[in-house]
Amino acid sequence: MGWAAAPPEKVQSRLGLLKRAMKFIISHLDNDDRLAVVAFNNQVIESCSTEIVEISGGGRKSMIDKVDGLLAQGDTAFKPSLEHAVKLLDDRVDKQRVGFILLISDGLDNSGFKWSNEIVAPTDPVRNLLRKYPVHTFGFCTGHDPKALHFIAKESNGTYFSITDNLESKIMEAFAVCLAGFKTVVAIDTCVHITSRDYEIKRIDSGGYTQQGDSGGVLIGTLYAGEVKDFVVYLEKDNTGRMSRGKHGDFNGVTANVTYKDVWDRQPISTDSCSVPLPVFVVDCSDAFPLPENPCPPFPVVLRQIVRFKVLDLLANVLKEFYALKKQAGSAIHREKGDDPVLQAIAANLLQRKWEEFKQSDESWVQARRAFLDLGGIDKDINAMVDSLKRAMGVGCIHSWMSCHEMQRATVTSLPAHIATTEFRTSAMEVMAQEAHKQSVKEAPVQDQDAGRQSTDTNHHLVPPGKETGTGGNCLSQAICKQAIQLLDGIEERFEQWCKLDREVPPAFQPSSELEADESRNLASVLRVDISRARQHDVYLAAVHAINQWRSSSSRSGDKYAHEVPPGSHHKKQNQESGDAESNAPRI
């Protein structure tokens, strides 16, 4: 971990928050887990660093004492600390354990090394260094370098967390989400192999995961319990000249299987292959009534993933233009506060314009809206990025959002917690994030007292007397919970009614032959598709109505009790299927 040079009171405040978050992590490690601290500035600070220590016995207390002794001093250089951390993991006696690296910084790497995919050569040894272990990077405050931390994380199959606002709650939440993943690793060296017998694979969109040349393999690496990875495969079939017009459905589309190593004994395992047939539509161009250009539109899940990858491309282009402007501006950068606010305002306008153009012209986005796919979370996140840039909070939120969706793994940013940035959280991550929030709330008064802050500090929330633990607060909470349950029950009831209608669809007619039986089934299938679309639309409208009702009631309740809600206090409902994560956790 490295801390940039800044006013002492600011550095100590940030370092204090980091220490508190690190102690939370240490307290939640299992006794047979191991941990090392590598403190650095422009080099590794040996006196503040440790070897790999087992948490059992006195290990936990010794690590807490070491964290308490950390100081902020000197410049910043990432490479020596990464080399040191990799060597610690390489020299372990017990290499059966899964190894991870957390790189934490609030400043720029001023060693002269440029952490950029455009500058670091493909054969540079630093790439091999990063690919040994996943490196999860954390950038705090607006003065850190999001481009460098994003590159390091992506190159190593890690994730990048950008926390520029609400540090009091977000730092601990970020560590908690990351730790929950470490404790629920189920597979390593995971690779998805994709082949096709009857089609040519034109390309595979795999986000931030590396592809094995032309073999169709996508390297995932470490996999957490509850995670799902979605890739989009583009296929083409050329030899249709001798085929008759119409639909041909006897072609093997995609065959996939997964190879991985078990996290406990490192034994290689290969799953059974799964094949998906795909139809081919042959159209006679001279026909007066040709088939539509795309008679079989993408399945909603596929369509959503196509949109996600296109949004990633859009954001990458915006960042490319931003850094080109930044290069032209030369010295227009503030060491402590990050990039020039004028440049950020230009980037905000650029992103806003490109996003509006995308929503109007992109075919996949339009198709998704027609299919009643809810893409509002992505729209809200992009608008929040624009707002963040206008407030000069840096481009870290964009890099972190991209890291989340490239790796399809949860990160934490300073953006509002919309669906698009939290949908990759597993149940274990949700539980750990809840624990972090409780700890933050519990320790907040102590922190305020130590810092000598007044209760009118803008970083704190005001709660009227009697609302913390008194009956007034309980009555309000009970009323809000009751209404929320009623609204959710109403949506669920409508959904069940549609499902019942779908189950009870009768045959179109009583068939008298096998041909008529096929026709009857086809008609019933068409009817079910129509029912499914109507169900999606009706449930969507019911959800919109429920949200409006909720907002209206929340607004009235807020006016009645007139208290502010602290940032980060809203959390998703805990998943009841989280299971006993700690008792089955792998050793780290």
Coordinates of C-alpha atoms in Angstrom, one line a residue, residues 1 20 74 83 102 143 200 220 356 361 428 448 477 487 524 537 574 586:
M1 CA 0.0 0.0 0.0
R20 CA -10.1 0.6 10.2
G74 CA 7.4 9.5 0.6
E83 CA 7.6 -7.6 -7.3
L102 CA -4.5 -6.1 -3.0
G143 CA -5.6 12.1 -6.7
E200 CA -17.5 -20.8 -38.4
I220 CA -11.4 -17.1 -16.6
E356 CA -27.7 10.0 -26.2
S361 CA -29.2 4.7 -33.0
A428 CA -21.7 -14.0 0.3
D448 CA -16.0 11.5 15.3
S477 CA -39.4 1.3 10.0
L487 CA -45.9 -3.7 -3.1
A524 CA -49.3 -23.2 -28.9
H537 CA -44.7 -5.8 -20.2
Q574 CA -29.9 -10.5 2.0
P586 CA -11.0 -22.1 0.9

